[in-house]
Amino acid sequence: MRDETGRNIRYLRLSVTDRCNLRCLYCMPSEGVNPLSHSDILTFEEILRLVRLATDLGIDRVKVTGGEPLVRRGVVDLIRGLKALPKIDQVTLTTNGALLEEYLPALVDAGTDGVNISIDTLNREVYAKLTGFDDLARVLSSIRRAAEVLPVKLNVVPLEGVNDGELCDLAEMARRDVLAVRFIELMPVGRAERFSYPSSDSVKSAIETCFGSAEPCEERLGNGPAVYYRLENFEGKIGFIRAMSDSFCADCNRVRLTADGRFMPCLGRSDFADAKRVLRDGASDLELTKSLERTIFAKPTRHGFAEGRQKPGRDMHMIGG
Ligand code: SAM
Ligand code: SF4
């Protein structure tokens, strides 16, 4: 459906858990969190009902995220259930990759259309410092295996003084393999506000210094705000998500459902509809649909990061980046 400003909203980011097996410093407290209790998070049945109703409003693509989605037991069955919804066109997954390799056959069998894998560094020590776990080798192996069976996009969040010396090494992964390496500007959500990040333009310049000029891709790739470029002799592409330096809000096509049932029209705002409460209060399908419809229609015209207020008030693992 179209929101108040005419944007066509068809993409849902679905967070299935706030828990994670890593502790990326910009996303989650290293000392751990008080995870949501089982009764606080939506059951798969509740999720499938909400997504089915959202498909009646025009949602046809779902990205399963978290926290780390693969730590939620049964997530592959949920993906199978999402794929079985008649109006769903595409179901993809965003993962840190640590558990991905063992799940790959089941994910393919369930019909997963692609995976995004987060990898911020290729240096084992930096990886362990940034994520709290010595899992780099497992993630790299997952990336290789996943690229053999599914479309793969890699997510990199450049951080000053952490991984900004390895931008070319990270981009290099798209030279050897048919995959996209996307550089995401850090958004000031929760603890991420403590970090500084290089702009996408400076990341692009650094990569062009190593590999030559990056030419914009004419065709549109993916459902999101990434802008993609080709480099000579690259099998894959590089992409930039200029979350902060460019206002892509005018083209935003997405809404979010958090693990605890908040239906959020914008990542960079605190507004949400409490879909879980409406649902557990016994709402009919029509009442629930109306609640989703009102939230989509009133989607904010732009995120609140620049104003320094009206932010979501949660760390990213609680929202689903
Ligand atoms: N655990 C999974 C993963 O790491 O891919 C899925 C959830 S994670 C929140 C999704 C993506 O959001 C990751 O690529 C992560 O790097 C990114 N992310 C987390 N916090 C962010 C922030 N403040 N700004 C931009 N991206 C962020
Ligand atoms: Fe976990 Fe992903 Fe957040 Fe890292 S970015 S702590 S892997 S949810």
XYZ file of C-alpha atoms and ligand atoms in Angstrom:
356
model
C 0.000 0.000 0.000
C 0.999 3.622 -0.287
C 1.702 5.721 2.754
C 0.523 9.287 3.220
C 3.348 10.622 1.062
C 2.794 8.107 -1.746
C 5.672 5.723 -0.976
C 4.922 2.125 -1.947
C 5.508 0.059 1.210
C 6.163 -3.572 0.340
C 9.158 -4.698 2.392
C 9.066 -5.999 5.978
C 12.093 -6.474 8.190
C 11.050 -9.136 10.635
C 13.113 -9.505 13.799
C 12.596 -12.913 15.380
C 14.766 -12.507 18.476
C 16.654 -9.894 20.484
C 19.280 -12.515 21.436
C 22.604 -12.960 19.742
C 25.599 -15.269 19.869
C 27.945 -12.296 19.243
C 28.337 -8.959 21.018
C 29.247 -6.387 18.357
C 30.330 -3.357 20.324
C 28.119 -0.936 18.395
C 25.011 -3.091 18.657
C 24.808 -4.891 21.989
C 26.271 -4.501 25.504
C 29.333 -6.741 25.908
C 28.203 -7.727 29.395
C 25.051 -9.184 27.845
C 21.457 -8.147 28.122
C 18.344 -9.147 29.966
C 16.785 -10.979 27.077
C 13.079 -10.740 26.429
C 11.187 -13.584 28.040
C 9.521 -16.219 25.877
C 6.100 -14.788 26.643
C 7.274 -11.346 25.487
C 8.244 -12.465 22.014
C 5.798 -13.248 19.271
C 5.196 -16.924 18.594
C 5.683 -18.154 15.033
C 1.928 -18.514 14.776
C 1.467 -14.858 15.745
C 4.193 -13.755 13.331
C 2.664 -15.690 10.447
C -0.745 -14.200 11.154
C 0.624 -10.650 11.218
C 2.685 -11.157 8.073
C -0.268 -12.717 6.256
C -2.361 -9.648 7.099
C 0.504 -7.378 6.054
C 0.608 -9.135 2.679
C -3.012 -8.058 2.159
C -1.693 -4.501 2.460
C 0.989 -5.078 -0.168
C 3.980 -6.470 1.739
C 5.559 -9.112 -0.501
C 9.177 -9.245 0.684
C 10.395 -10.231 4.115
C 13.877 -10.062 5.586
C 14.271 -12.239 8.674
C 16.660 -10.600 11.128
C 17.400 -10.175 14.845
C 19.448 -10.224 17.131
C 20.814 -13.276 15.433
C 17.898 -15.035 13.729
C 19.657 -18.409 13.642
C 19.718 -18.614 17.453
C 15.925 -18.825 17.537
C 14.927 -22.463 17.490
C 12.723 -23.365 14.534
C 13.546 -20.312 12.450
C 13.852 -22.453 9.318
C 10.257 -23.618 9.817
C 9.209 -20.002 10.115
C 10.920 -19.238 6.807
C 9.130 -22.179 5.230
C 5.848 -20.831 6.608
C 6.569 -17.332 5.278
C 7.422 -18.724 1.852
C 4.106 -20.599 1.839
C 2.065 -17.386 2.242
C 0.367 -16.880 -1.129
C 1.298 -13.221 -1.613
C 4.925 -13.493 -0.483
C 7.439 -13.124 -3.253
C 10.773 -13.224 -1.434
C 12.141 -14.241 1.980
C 15.755 -13.497 2.810
C 17.852 -13.654 5.970
C 20.389 -11.371 7.624
C 22.881 -13.227 9.798
C 26.272 -12.814 11.417
C 27.247 -16.087 9.723
C 28.644 -17.853 12.794
C 25.978 -20.598 12.670
C 25.113 -20.270 8.999
C 27.102 -23.115 7.506
C 25.272 -25.801 9.465
C 21.895 -24.249 8.583
C 22.544 -23.767 4.860
C 21.035 -27.013 3.515
C 17.860 -26.491 5.575
C 17.620 -22.828 4.566
C 17.921 -23.710 0.894
C 15.366 -26.478 1.312
C 12.951 -24.030 2.986
C 13.177 -21.775 -0.056
C 15.293 -18.913 1.331
C 15.929 -16.480 -1.502
C 19.232 -15.036 -0.288
C 21.379 -14.199 2.714
C 23.079 -11.080 3.965
C 26.123 -11.879 6.091
C 27.739 -9.324 8.369
C 31.508 -9.170 8.312
C 33.189 -6.004 9.551
C 36.794 -7.178 9.502
C 39.087 -9.859 8.074
C 41.497 -9.618 10.973
C 41.016 -12.361 13.537
C 42.043 -10.236 16.517
C 39.940 -7.257 15.478
C 37.004 -9.592 14.881
C 37.344 -11.076 18.350
C 37.592 -7.618 19.920
C 34.668 -6.205 17.963
C 32.295 -9.152 18.368
C 33.561 -10.717 21.590
C 34.099 -14.107 19.898
C 36.890 -15.781 17.931
C 34.538 -16.806 15.129
C 36.067 -15.221 12.019
C 37.133 -18.527 10.425
C 33.615 -19.947 10.802
C 32.074 -16.846 9.245
C 34.474 -16.878 6.295
C 33.746 -20.521 5.696
C 29.979 -19.775 5.823
C 30.413 -17.027 3.259
C 32.213 -19.366 0.861
C 29.613 -22.119 1.236
C 26.644 -19.769 1.081
C 27.918 -18.173 -2.129
C 27.835 -21.620 -3.774
C 24.109 -22.069 -3.144
C 22.420 -18.683 -2.618
C 22.723 -15.029 -3.627
C 24.945 -13.438 -0.965
C 25.397 -9.857 0.156
C 28.016 -8.954 2.721
C 27.375 -6.134 5.203
C 30.302 -4.093 6.477
C 29.967 -1.243 8.965
C 33.147 0.886 8.642
C 34.280 2.269 11.995
C 37.041 4.788 12.553
C 40.082 3.279 14.217
C 38.617 -0.238 14.056
C 38.361 -1.498 10.467
C 38.918 1.610 8.342
C 42.395 0.315 7.417
C 40.947 -2.764 5.696
C 38.327 -1.299 3.383
C 40.131 -2.495 0.246
C 40.605 -5.992 1.667
C 36.887 -6.143 2.409
C 35.975 -4.827 -1.055
C 38.349 -7.401 -2.537
C 35.858 -10.119 -1.593
C 33.639 -8.815 -4.407
C 36.532 -9.039 -6.847
C 36.939 -12.781 -6.426
C 33.326 -13.863 -5.993
C 29.913 -13.032 -7.431
C 28.646 -11.320 -4.331
C 27.921 -7.796 -3.198
C 29.965 -6.107 -0.483
C 27.910 -3.278 1.036
C 29.346 -0.590 3.256
C 26.793 0.754 5.734
C 27.103 4.105 7.462
C 26.729 3.619 11.193
C 23.409 4.952 12.458
C 23.312 6.575 15.905
C 21.082 3.939 17.443
C 21.737 3.052 21.092
C 25.394 2.360 21.867
C 26.444 3.025 18.263
C 26.415 6.721 19.197
C 29.804 6.177 20.889
C 31.550 5.356 17.596
C 32.763 7.500 14.716
C 32.459 6.308 11.163
C 33.851 7.361 7.781
C 31.316 8.625 5.233
C 30.427 6.395 2.297
C 32.094 8.903 -0.038
C 35.399 8.540 1.775
C 35.068 4.741 1.798
C 34.367 4.822 -1.936
C 37.422 7.028 -2.562
C 39.634 4.657 -0.567
C 38.375 1.715 -2.623
C 38.844 3.586 -5.911
C 42.432 4.317 -4.901
C 43.006 0.565 -4.684
C 40.934 -0.685 -7.629
C 40.215 2.219 -9.979
C 37.033 4.047 -10.719
C 33.698 2.668 -9.493
C 30.893 2.999 -12.047
C 27.289 3.181 -10.839
C 25.157 0.164 -11.788
C 22.226 1.184 -13.897
C 19.932 -1.633 -12.914
C 18.310 -1.560 -9.475
C 19.532 -4.366 -7.225
C 17.784 -5.520 -4.081
C 14.910 -3.991 -2.124
C 16.746 -1.512 -0.008
C 18.560 1.787 -0.049
C 21.946 0.433 -1.220
C 23.475 2.048 -4.299
C 25.703 -0.356 -6.224
C 28.869 0.119 -8.285
C 30.948 -1.992 -10.644
C 34.736 -2.074 -10.586
C 36.910 -3.359 -13.383
C 37.773 -7.056 -13.058
C 35.319 -7.536 -10.212
C 33.016 -10.558 -10.332
C 30.673 -8.963 -7.808
C 29.678 -5.428 -6.896
C 30.221 -2.999 -4.100
C 27.396 -1.056 -2.538
C 26.905 1.853 -0.191
C 24.117 2.455 2.265
C 24.370 6.156 2.953
C 22.159 5.984 5.990
C 23.474 9.278 7.340
C 25.031 11.262 4.502
C 22.132 10.953 2.097
C 18.461 11.174 2.817
C 17.027 8.100 1.170
C 13.814 8.411 3.168
C 11.874 9.615 0.101
C 12.359 6.165 -1.483
C 11.945 4.101 1.696
C 9.698 1.082 1.115
C 10.030 -0.705 4.457
C 8.444 -1.294 7.821
C 9.584 -3.432 10.750
C 8.157 -5.930 13.179
C 10.293 -6.455 16.274
C 10.571 -9.732 18.173
C 8.347 -8.296 20.920
C 5.678 -7.257 18.472
C 6.314 -3.579 17.843
C 5.247 -2.643 14.351
C 7.636 0.192 13.491
C 7.176 2.399 10.455
C 10.739 3.843 10.682
C 14.052 2.633 12.127
C 15.053 6.158 13.032
C 11.968 7.123 15.042
C 10.428 6.039 18.303
C 6.888 5.582 16.947
C 5.373 2.116 16.825
C 2.080 0.291 17.045
C 1.909 -2.394 19.712
C 0.802 -5.182 17.373
C 1.375 -7.826 20.057
C -1.023 -6.149 22.470
C -3.697 -5.690 19.817
C -3.286 -9.308 18.758
C -3.271 -10.742 22.292
C -6.291 -8.621 23.238
C -8.199 -10.815 20.822
C -8.431 -8.496 17.811
C -10.085 -9.820 14.675
C -8.142 -10.001 11.408
C -9.937 -6.854 10.287
C -8.998 -4.915 13.447
C -5.384 -6.049 13.192
C -5.197 -5.125 9.521
C -6.618 -1.683 10.300
C -3.951 -1.178 12.969
C -1.148 -2.133 10.538
C -2.698 0.024 7.844
C -2.846 3.100 10.096
C 0.826 2.651 11.020
C 1.960 2.256 7.418
C -0.121 5.223 6.270
C 1.417 7.491 8.920
C 5.022 6.428 8.177
C 7.282 9.378 9.090
C 8.581 11.287 6.101
C 12.158 11.005 7.369
C 14.262 9.509 10.141
C 15.041 11.513 13.255
C 18.808 10.984 13.410
C 19.742 14.484 12.289
C 17.562 16.114 14.924
C 19.316 14.079 17.624
C 15.974 13.121 19.174
C 12.988 10.950 18.411
C 15.325 8.002 17.995
C 14.108 4.484 18.664
C 15.549 4.389 22.211
C 16.816 0.813 21.872
C 20.034 -0.884 20.797
C 19.970 -2.289 17.265
C 19.739 -5.946 18.335
C 16.326 -5.045 19.842
C 15.076 -3.625 16.552
C 16.667 -5.646 13.761
C 19.113 -3.593 11.696
N 22.825 -10.546 13.717
C 22.566 -10.327 12.345
C 23.725 -9.661 11.661
O 24.644 -9.218 12.341
O 23.685 -9.582 10.433
C 21.282 -9.578 12.064
C 20.956 -8.384 12.917
S 22.084 -7.037 12.777
C 21.324 -5.887 13.854
C 21.775 -6.491 11.119
C 22.786 -5.541 10.543
O 22.690 -4.303 11.221
C 24.235 -5.978 10.661
O 24.827 -5.928 9.381
C 24.845 -4.960 11.572
O 26.201 -4.724 11.266
C 23.985 -3.757 11.286
N 23.987 -2.743 12.337
C 23.896 -2.921 13.660
N 23.907 -1.725 14.303
C 24.009 -0.779 13.332
C 24.059 0.649 13.331
N 24.009 1.339 14.448
N 24.150 1.298 12.147
C 24.187 0.598 10.983
N 24.129 -0.749 10.913
C 24.054 -1.424 12.074
Fe 24.563 -9.670 17.038
Fe 24.199 -8.776 14.559
Fe 24.184 -7.095 16.641
Fe 26.451 -8.203 15.951
S 25.237 -6.803 14.669
S 25.641 -8.062 18.061
S 25.821 -10.148 15.249
S 22.714 -8.654 16.270
